PDB file of C-alpha atoms in Angstrom:
ATOM      1  CA  MET V  71      -0.036  -0.041  -0.001  1.00 82.00           C
ATOM      2  CA  PRO V  72       1.573   3.340  -1.042  1.00 90.00           C
ATOM      3  CA  PRO V  73       2.205   5.979   1.682  1.00 95.00           C
ATOM      4  CA  THR V  74      -0.269   8.689   2.339  1.00 97.00           C
ATOM      5  CA  LEU V  75       0.928  12.150   1.356  1.00 98.00           C
ATOM      6  CA  LEU V  76       0.197  14.766   4.069  1.00 98.00           C
ATOM      7  CA  LYS V  77       0.161  18.315   2.722  1.00 98.00           C
ATOM      8  CA  VAL V  78       1.505  20.859   5.268  1.00 98.00           C
ATOM      9  CA  ALA V  79       0.773  24.544   5.187  1.00 98.00           C
ATOM     10  CA  PHE V  80       3.181  26.814   7.098  1.00 98.00           C
ATOM     11  CA  THR V  81       1.094  30.038   7.676  1.00 98.00           C
ATOM     12  CA  LEU V  82       3.399  32.994   7.590  1.00 98.00           C
ATOM     13  CA  ALA V  83       3.393  36.768   7.703  1.00 97.00           C
ATOM     14  CA  ASP V  84       5.955  39.512   8.209  1.00 96.00           C
ATOM     15  CA  GLU V  85       7.454  39.427  11.733  1.00 95.00           C
ATOM     16  CA  VAL V  86       7.153  35.617  11.861  1.00 96.00           C
ATOM     17  CA  THR V  87       9.413  33.832  14.338  1.00 95.00           C
ATOM     18  CA  LEU V  88      11.702  31.646  12.123  1.00 95.00           C
ATOM     19  CA  SER V  89      12.607  29.152  14.866  1.00 95.00           C
ATOM     20  CA  ASP V  90       8.919  28.313  15.316  1.00 97.00           C
ATOM     21  CA  PHE V  91       8.901  26.498  11.954  1.00 97.00           C
ATOM     22  CA  ILE V  92      12.221  26.164  10.387  1.00 96.00           C
ATOM     23  CA  GLY V  93      13.495  23.424  12.823  1.00 96.00           C
ATOM     24  CA  PRO V  94      10.165  21.564  12.895  1.00 98.00           C
ATOM     25  CA  CYS V  95      10.049  21.724   9.067  1.00 98.00           C
ATOM     26  CA  GLU V  96      13.459  20.034   8.828  1.00 97.00           C
ATOM     27  CA  LEU V  97      12.509  17.390  11.394  1.00 98.00           C
ATOM     28  CA  LEU V  98       9.273  16.658   9.517  1.00 98.00           C
ATOM     29  CA  SER V  99      11.105  16.390   6.213  1.00 97.00           C
ATOM     30  CA  GLY V 100      13.079  13.588   7.820  1.00 97.00           C
ATOM     31  CA  ILE V 101      10.062  11.387   7.305  1.00 97.00           C
ATOM     32  CA  ASN V 102      10.650  11.475   3.544  1.00 97.00           C
ATOM     33  CA  HIS V 103      14.133   9.904   4.023  1.00 95.00           C
ATOM     34  CA  ALA V 104      12.237   6.625   3.963  1.00 95.00           C
ATOM     35  CA  ASP V 105      12.632   7.036   0.192  1.00 95.00           C
ATOM     36  CA  ASN V 106      16.402   7.415   0.427  1.00 93.00           C
ATOM     37  CA  PRO V 107      18.038   4.185  -0.799  1.00 91.00           C
ATOM     38  CA  THR V 108      20.772   4.378   1.867  1.00 89.00           C
ATOM     39  CA  LEU V 109      18.198   4.898   4.729  1.00 87.00           C
ATOM     40  CA  ALA V 110      15.232   2.831   3.640  1.00 87.00           C
ATOM     41  CA  SER V 111      16.364  -0.327   5.413  1.00 90.00           C
ATOM     42  CA  GLN V 112      16.697   1.488   8.741  1.00 93.00           C
ATOM     43  CA  PHE V 113      13.290   3.196   8.333  1.00 94.00           C
ATOM     44  CA  GLY V 114      11.305   0.163   7.162  1.00 93.00           C
ATOM     45  CA  HIS V 115       7.706   0.699   6.242  1.00 93.00           C
ATOM     46  CA  VAL V 116       6.715   4.353   6.804  1.00 96.00           C
ATOM     47  CA  PRO V 117       2.986   4.995   6.190  1.00 95.00           C
ATOM     48  CA  VAL V 118       3.178   8.696   5.339  1.00 98.00           C
ATOM     49  CA  ARG V 119       5.214  11.233   3.439  1.00 98.00           C
ATOM     50  CA  VAL V 120       4.970  15.089   3.693  1.00 98.00           C
ATOM     51  CA  ALA V 121       4.854  17.955   1.271  1.00 98.00           C
ATOM     52  CA  PHE V 122       5.178  21.647   2.243  1.00 98.00           C
ATOM     53  CA  ASP V 123       3.789  24.980   1.123  1.00 98.00           C
ATOM     54  CA  PHE V 124       4.775  28.251   2.675  1.00 98.00           C
ATOM     55  CA  LEU V 125       1.901  30.595   2.562  1.00 98.00           C
ATOM     56  CA  ALA V 126       1.721  34.364   3.093  1.00 98.00           C
ATOM     57  CA  PRO V 127      -0.503  37.311   2.205  1.00 98.00           C
ATOM     58  CA  THR V 128       1.620  38.031  -0.828  1.00 98.00           C
ATOM     59  CA  LEU V 129       4.460  36.418  -2.728  1.00 98.00           C
ATOM     60  CA  ASP V 130       6.909  38.989  -1.448  1.00 97.00           C
ATOM     61  CA  PRO V 131       9.684  37.581   0.768  1.00 96.00           C
ATOM     62  CA  VAL V 132       8.474  37.318   4.386  1.00 96.00           C
ATOM     63  CA  VAL V 133      10.586  39.405   6.753  1.00 94.00           C
ATOM     64  CA  PRO V 134      11.092  37.680  10.139  1.00 94.00           C
ATOM     65  CA  VAL V 135      10.811  39.321  13.551  1.00 90.00           C
ATOM     66  CA  PHE V 136      13.995  40.869  14.983  1.00 79.00           C
ATOM     67  CA  THR V 137      16.088  40.066  11.924  1.00 71.00           C
ATOM     68  CA  ALA V 138      15.026  42.444   9.092  1.00 68.00           C
ATOM     69  CA  LEU V 139      18.526  42.111   7.750  1.00 73.00           C
ATOM     70  CA  GLY V 140      18.581  38.313   8.122  1.00 77.00           C
ATOM     71  CA  PRO V 141      17.105  35.507   5.978  1.00 90.00           C
ATOM     72  CA  LYS V 142      13.767  36.000   4.312  1.00 93.00           C
ATOM     73  CA  ILE V 143      11.317  33.255   3.428  1.00 95.00           C
ATOM     74  CA  VAL V 144       9.963  33.154  -0.201  1.00 97.00           C
ATOM     75  CA  PRO V 145       6.246  31.964  -0.103  1.00 98.00           C
ATOM     76  CA  THR V 146       5.150  29.320  -2.477  1.00 98.00           C
ATOM     77  CA  LYS V 147       1.517  30.514  -2.436  1.00 98.00           C
ATOM     78  CA  THR V 148      -0.647  33.300  -1.164  1.00 98.00           C
ATOM     79  CA  TYR V 149      -3.584  32.501   1.151  1.00 98.00           C
ATOM     80  CA  ASP V 150      -6.006  33.809  -1.358  1.00 98.00           C
ATOM     81  CA  ASP V 151      -4.628  31.712  -4.187  1.00 98.00           C
ATOM     82  CA  ALA V 152      -4.654  28.514  -2.090  1.00 98.00           C
ATOM     83  CA  LEU V 153      -8.314  29.087  -1.287  1.00 98.00           C
ATOM     84  CA  LYS V 154      -9.169  29.927  -4.926  1.00 98.00           C
ATOM     85  CA  GLU V 155      -7.473  26.766  -6.064  1.00 97.00           C
ATOM     86  CA  GLY V 156      -9.559  24.730  -3.616  1.00 98.00           C
ATOM     87  CA  LEU V 157      -6.593  23.375  -1.853  1.00 98.00           C
ATOM     88  CA  GLN V 158      -7.166  21.521   1.442  1.00 98.00           C
ATOM     89  CA  TYR V 159      -4.135  21.021   3.640  1.00 98.00           C
ATOM     90  CA  ASP V 160      -3.833  18.079   6.082  1.00 98.00           C
ATOM     91  CA  ILE V 161      -1.644  19.909   8.552  1.00 98.00           C
ATOM     92  CA  LEU V 162      -1.744  23.657   9.447  1.00 98.00           C
ATOM     93  CA  TRP V 163       1.473  24.807  11.200  1.00 98.00           C
ATOM     94  CA  VAL V 164       1.023  28.249  12.721  1.00 98.00           C
ATOM     95  CA  PRO V 165       4.125  30.016  14.080  1.00 98.00           C
ATOM     96  CA  ALA V 166       4.060  33.306  15.975  1.00 97.00           C
ATOM     97  CA  GLY V 167       3.352  36.382  13.913  1.00 95.00           C
ATOM     98  CA  PRO V 168       3.284  40.211  14.446  1.00 94.00           C
ATOM     99  CA  SER V 169       2.319  41.279  17.884  1.00 90.00           C
ATOM    100  CA  ALA V 170      -0.613  43.543  18.649  1.00 87.00           C
ATOM    101  CA  ASP V 171      -0.364  47.280  18.119  1.00 85.00           C
ATOM    102  CA  SER V 172       1.508  48.727  21.153  1.00 82.00           C
ATOM    103  CA  LEU V 173      -0.745  51.756  21.315  1.00 85.00           C
ATOM    104  CA  THR V 174      -4.185  50.455  20.553  1.00 87.00           C
ATOM    105  CA  GLY V 175      -3.786  46.726  21.268  1.00 83.00           C
ATOM    106  CA  ALA V 176      -5.378  45.962  17.909  1.00 89.00           C
ATOM    107  CA  SER V 177      -4.334  42.712  16.172  1.00 92.00           C
ATOM    108  CA  ARG V 178      -1.892  43.018  13.383  1.00 95.00           C
ATOM    109  CA  ILE V 179      -2.376  39.471  12.081  1.00 97.00           C
ATOM    110  CA  PRO V 180      -3.216  39.782   8.407  1.00 97.00           C
ATOM    111  CA  ARG V 181      -6.925  39.155   7.708  1.00 97.00           C
ATOM    112  CA  SER V 182      -6.087  36.788   4.817  1.00 98.00           C
ATOM    113  CA  GLN V 183      -4.140  34.522   7.264  1.00 98.00           C
ATOM    114  CA  ILE V 184      -6.990  34.436   9.680  1.00 98.00           C
ATOM    115  CA  GLU V 185      -9.567  33.734   6.970  1.00 98.00           C
ATOM    116  CA  PHE V 186      -7.381  30.955   5.506  1.00 98.00           C
ATOM    117  CA  ILE V 187      -7.041  29.280   8.903  1.00 98.00           C
ATOM    118  CA  LYS V 188     -10.829  29.513   9.470  1.00 98.00           C
ATOM    119  CA  ALA V 189     -11.504  28.012   6.034  1.00 98.00           C
ATOM    120  CA  GLN V 190      -8.990  25.200   6.377  1.00 98.00           C
ATOM    121  CA  ALA V 191      -9.412  24.169  10.043  1.00 98.00           C
ATOM    122  CA  PRO V 192     -12.692  22.124   9.714  1.00 98.00           C
ATOM    123  CA  LYS V 193     -11.209  19.587   7.323  1.00 98.00           C
ATOM    124  CA  ALA V 194      -7.559  19.684   8.510  1.00 98.00           C
ATOM    125  CA  LYS V 195      -6.323  16.555  10.077  1.00 98.00           C
ATOM    126  CA  TYR V 196      -4.035  18.422  12.488  1.00 98.00           C
ATOM    127  CA  ILE V 197      -3.666  21.988  13.582  1.00 98.00           C
ATOM    128  CA  MET V 198      -0.332  22.965  15.126  1.00 98.00           C
ATOM    129  CA  SER V 199       0.863  26.125  16.714  1.00 98.00           C
ATOM    130  CA  VAL V 200       4.127  27.237  18.233  1.00 98.00           C
ATOM    131  CA  CYS V 201       4.737  30.051  20.658  1.00 97.00           C
ATOM    132  CA  ALA V 202       2.281  32.898  20.116  1.00 97.00           C
ATOM    133  CA  GLY V 203       0.898  31.067  17.121  1.00 98.00           C
ATOM    134  CA  SER V 204      -1.749  29.936  19.587  1.00 98.00           C
ATOM    135  CA  ALA V 205      -2.933  33.548  19.784  1.00 97.00           C
ATOM    136  CA  ILE V 206      -3.545  33.449  16.022  1.00 98.00           C
ATOM    137  CA  LEU V 207      -5.570  30.273  16.479  1.00 98.00           C
ATOM    138  CA  ALA V 208      -7.510  31.861  19.311  1.00 98.00           C
ATOM    139  CA  GLU V 209      -8.281  34.926  17.108  1.00 98.00           C
ATOM    140  CA  ALA V 210      -9.458  32.613  14.305  1.00 98.00           C
ATOM    141  CA  GLY V 211     -11.849  30.883  16.844  1.00 98.00           C
ATOM    142  CA  ILE V 212     -10.063  27.562  16.567  1.00 98.00           C
ATOM    143  CA  LEU V 213      -9.352  27.134  20.243  1.00 98.00           C
ATOM    144  CA  GLU V 214     -12.927  27.611  21.568  1.00 98.00           C
ATOM    145  CA  GLY V 215     -13.612  25.002  24.238  1.00 98.00           C
ATOM    146  CA  LYS V 216     -10.063  23.674  23.913  1.00 98.00           C
ATOM    147  CA  ARG V 217      -7.009  23.212  26.130  1.00 98.00           C
ATOM    148  CA  ALA V 218      -3.929  25.015  24.891  1.00 98.00           C
ATOM    149  CA  THR V 219      -0.618  26.642  25.866  1.00 98.00           C
ATOM    150  CA  THR V 220       1.599  29.336  24.590  1.00 98.00           C
ATOM    151  CA  ASN V 221       4.812  31.234  25.108  1.00 97.00           C
ATOM    152  CA  LYS V 222       5.281  31.771  28.876  1.00 97.00           C
ATOM    153  CA  PHE V 223       6.835  35.150  28.594  1.00 96.00           C
ATOM    154  CA  MET V 224       3.592  36.351  26.822  1.00 95.00           C
ATOM    155  CA  PHE V 225       1.274  33.992  28.633  1.00 97.00           C
ATOM    156  CA  ARG V 226      -0.642  36.563  30.722  1.00 96.00           C
ATOM    157  CA  SER V 227      -1.189  38.983  27.825  1.00 94.00           C
ATOM    158  CA  ILE V 228      -2.338  36.339  25.491  1.00 96.00           C
ATOM    159  CA  VAL V 229      -4.756  34.891  28.018  1.00 97.00           C
ATOM    160  CA  ALA V 230      -6.057  38.371  28.892  1.00 95.00           C
ATOM    161  CA  THR V 231      -6.845  39.275  25.243  1.00 94.00           C
ATOM    162  CA  SER V 232      -8.300  35.868  24.062  1.00 95.00           C
ATOM    163  CA  SER V 233     -11.595  34.123  24.540  1.00 96.00           C
ATOM    164  CA  LYS V 234     -12.667  33.100  27.968  1.00 97.00           C
ATOM    165  CA  ASN V 235     -13.711  29.756  26.499  1.00 98.00           C
ATOM    166  CA  ILE V 236     -10.141  28.570  26.142  1.00 98.00           C
ATOM    167  CA  GLU V 237      -8.511  26.671  28.946  1.00 98.00           C
ATOM    168  CA  TRP V 238      -5.008  27.937  28.944  1.00 98.00           C
ATOM    169  CA  ILE V 239      -2.415  25.563  30.553  1.00 98.00           C
ATOM    170  CA  ALA V 240       0.295  27.485  32.374  1.00 97.00           C
ATOM    171  CA  GLN V 241       2.778  24.720  32.753  1.00 97.00           C
ATOM    172  CA  ALA V 242       3.217  22.511  29.724  1.00 98.00           C
ATOM    173  CA  ARG V 243       5.840  22.099  27.045  1.00 98.00           C
ATOM    174  CA  TRP V 244       3.028  21.329  24.667  1.00 98.00           C
ATOM    175  CA  VAL V 245      -0.646  20.481  24.853  1.00 98.00           C
ATOM    176  CA  VAL V 246      -2.754  18.072  22.710  1.00 98.00           C
ATOM    177  CA  ASP V 247      -6.501  18.449  22.596  1.00 98.00           C
ATOM    178  CA  GLY V 248      -7.988  16.266  19.884  1.00 98.00           C
ATOM    179  CA  ASN V 249      -6.379  17.239  16.555  1.00 98.00           C
ATOM    180  CA  ILE V 250      -5.078  20.521  17.899  1.00 98.00           C
ATOM    181  CA  TRP V 251      -1.427  20.634  19.183  1.00 98.00           C
ATOM    182  CA  THR V 252      -0.044  23.910  20.797  1.00 98.00           C
ATOM    183  CA  SER V 253       3.413  24.395  22.183  1.00 98.00           C
ATOM    184  CA  SER V 254       5.079  26.828  24.510  1.00 98.00           C
ATOM    185  CA  GLY V 255       7.682  29.294  23.250  1.00 95.00           C
ATOM    186  CA  VAL V 256       9.919  28.893  20.225  1.00 92.00           C
ATOM    187  CA  THR V 257      12.192  25.834  20.908  1.00 96.00           C
ATOM    188  CA  ALA V 258       9.198  23.988  22.408  1.00 97.00           C
ATOM    189  CA  GLY V 259       8.024  23.671  18.839  1.00 97.00           C
ATOM    190  CA  THR V 260      10.916  21.382  18.093  1.00 97.00           C
ATOM    191  CA  ASP V 261       9.898  19.073  20.999  1.00 98.00           C
ATOM    192  CA  MET V 262       6.333  19.150  19.895  1.00 98.00           C
ATOM    193  CA  ALA V 263       7.454  18.313  16.352  1.00 98.00           C
ATOM    194  CA  MET V 264       9.355  15.196  17.599  1.00 98.00           C
ATOM    195  CA  ALA V 265       6.280  14.049  19.515  1.00 98.00           C
ATOM    196  CA  PHE V 266       4.193  14.653  16.488  1.00 98.00           C
ATOM    197  CA  ILE V 267       6.468  12.656  14.319  1.00 98.00           C
ATOM    198  CA  GLU V 268       6.305   9.796  16.727  1.00 97.00           C
ATOM    199  CA  HIS V 269       2.581  10.012  16.622  1.00 98.00           C
ATOM    200  CA  LEU V 270       2.575   9.917  12.913  1.00 98.00           C
ATOM    201  CA  VAL V 271       5.180   7.207  12.109  1.00 97.00           C
ATOM    202  CA  GLY V 272       6.093   5.597  15.435  1.00 97.00           C
ATOM    203  CA  THR V 273       8.972   5.496  17.852  1.00 97.00           C
ATOM    204  CA  LYS V 274      11.543   3.743  15.613  1.00 96.00           C
ATOM    205  CA  VAL V 275      11.529   6.334  12.811  1.00 96.00           C
ATOM    206  CA  ALA V 276      11.193   9.232  15.307  1.00 97.00           C
ATOM    207  CA  ASP V 277      14.229   7.968  17.117  1.00 97.00           C
ATOM    208  CA  ILE V 278      16.228   7.822  13.905  1.00 96.00           C
ATOM    209  CA  ILE V 279      15.327  11.400  13.108  1.00 97.00           C
ATOM    210  CA  ARG V 280      15.982  12.525  16.603  1.00 97.00           C
ATOM    211  CA  GLY V 281      19.420  10.866  16.678  1.00 96.00           C
ATOM    212  CA  ARG V 282      20.346  12.367  13.307  1.00 93.00           C
ATOM    213  CA  ASP V 283      19.480  15.938  14.341  1.00 95.00           C
ATOM    214  CA  GLU V 284      20.538  15.401  18.002  1.00 97.00           C
ATOM    215  CA  VAL V 285      17.244  16.449  19.562  1.00 96.00           C
ATOM    216  CA  ILE V 286      17.222  15.889  23.346  1.00 95.00           C
ATOM    217  CA  VAL V 287      14.147  14.141  24.651  1.00 93.00           C
ATOM    218  CA  HIS V 288      11.673  16.335  26.510  1.00 95.00           C
ATOM    219  CA  ASN V 289       8.166  15.421  27.580  1.00 94.00           C
ATOM    220  CA  GLN V 290       4.992  17.481  27.772  1.00 96.00           C
ATOM    221  CA  ASP V 291       5.594  18.370  31.494  1.00 93.00           C
ATOM    222  CA  ASP V 292       9.200  19.665  30.966  1.00 95.00           C
ATOM    223  CA  ASP V 293       8.371  23.304  31.329  1.00 96.00           C
ATOM    224  CA  PRO V 294      10.723  25.256  33.648  1.00 95.00           C
ATOM    225  CA  PHE V 295       9.681  28.532  32.097  1.00 96.00           C
ATOM    226  CA  ALA V 296       6.287  28.546  33.734  1.00 96.00           C
ATOM    227  CA  GLU V 297       8.126  29.009  36.985  1.00 95.00           C
ATOM    228  CA  VAL V 298      10.666  31.454  35.545  1.00 95.00           C
ATOM    229  CA  HIS V 299       7.738  33.729  34.584  1.00 95.00           C
ATOM    230  CA  GLY V 300       5.842  33.329  37.736  1.00 95.00           C
ATOM    231  CA  LEU V 301       2.988  31.282  36.395  1.00 96.00           C
ATOM    232  CA  VAL V 302       3.344  28.491  38.957  1.00 90.00           C
ATOM    233  CA  ASN V 303       5.016  28.030  42.210  1.00 76.00           C
ATOM    234  CA  THR V 304       6.842  24.647  42.602  1.00 61.00           C
ATOM    235  CA  LYS V 305       8.509  25.461  45.877  1.00 59.00           C
TER     236      LYS V 305
END
C-alpha cells in the first residue's frame, strides 16, 4: 500500500518567528528519508510522506521578527490563491506572527491569514501552533472550548486578550487536545514536532530522526519557564 501524502501549510506573515517553523520543518522532512536508498532499510515501512507549502499574504519575501537584515522566506503561495485553487491541507502549522499594536492593542495578524485558517481548520487532520501562534488560532476561533498553551513570557497578555472559553495551561511544554497541538515558546516547537513525528510514524523512525538531528528528549511536563515567569510556584 503506497504511503499517504500529508500536505503541510506553514502559515506565515511579516514578523514571523523563524525558529517556530524552520526546525520543525526540517524534522518533519526527515520522514521522507524513507525514500532514500541508503536509509530505507533503517526506516522500514513508513505510512506517510509530507509535502510543504509556505503561505503568506503576498508572494513578497517574508521578513522575520527581530532580523530584518537576516534571511527571508519566499512564499510558495498566497492565502487567497490557495483558497481559490480549492486546496485543502492536512496539517496547518502556525508560528508566531506580528504582535498587537503597542498603542491600541489591535491585532496586526493579516486578515487573509485568519480567513485561511478559518476555512482550512474544519477539514484539516491536524492543527499545530508554536509560541504565540496559539494567539492566532484563538483569534481565528479555533481554540474555543479547547485546552492550549503558549509562550510563557507572553502568557498573561495572550490569556487576557483571548476568549474566555479557552482553557490555557500555564505549565506544559506542549498540549494536545484532539487534533489541535499547541506548544510553549519557540524551541518547544521542536519538542512538539518530535512528539508529532512519533505520533505519525512511530517511535523507531522518530528516534532515527531525533538521533540524526541530536534532539534531546523532553516530555509534555518539561516546562521550567512557567516558574521562571511566575505562572506556577513549585517551591
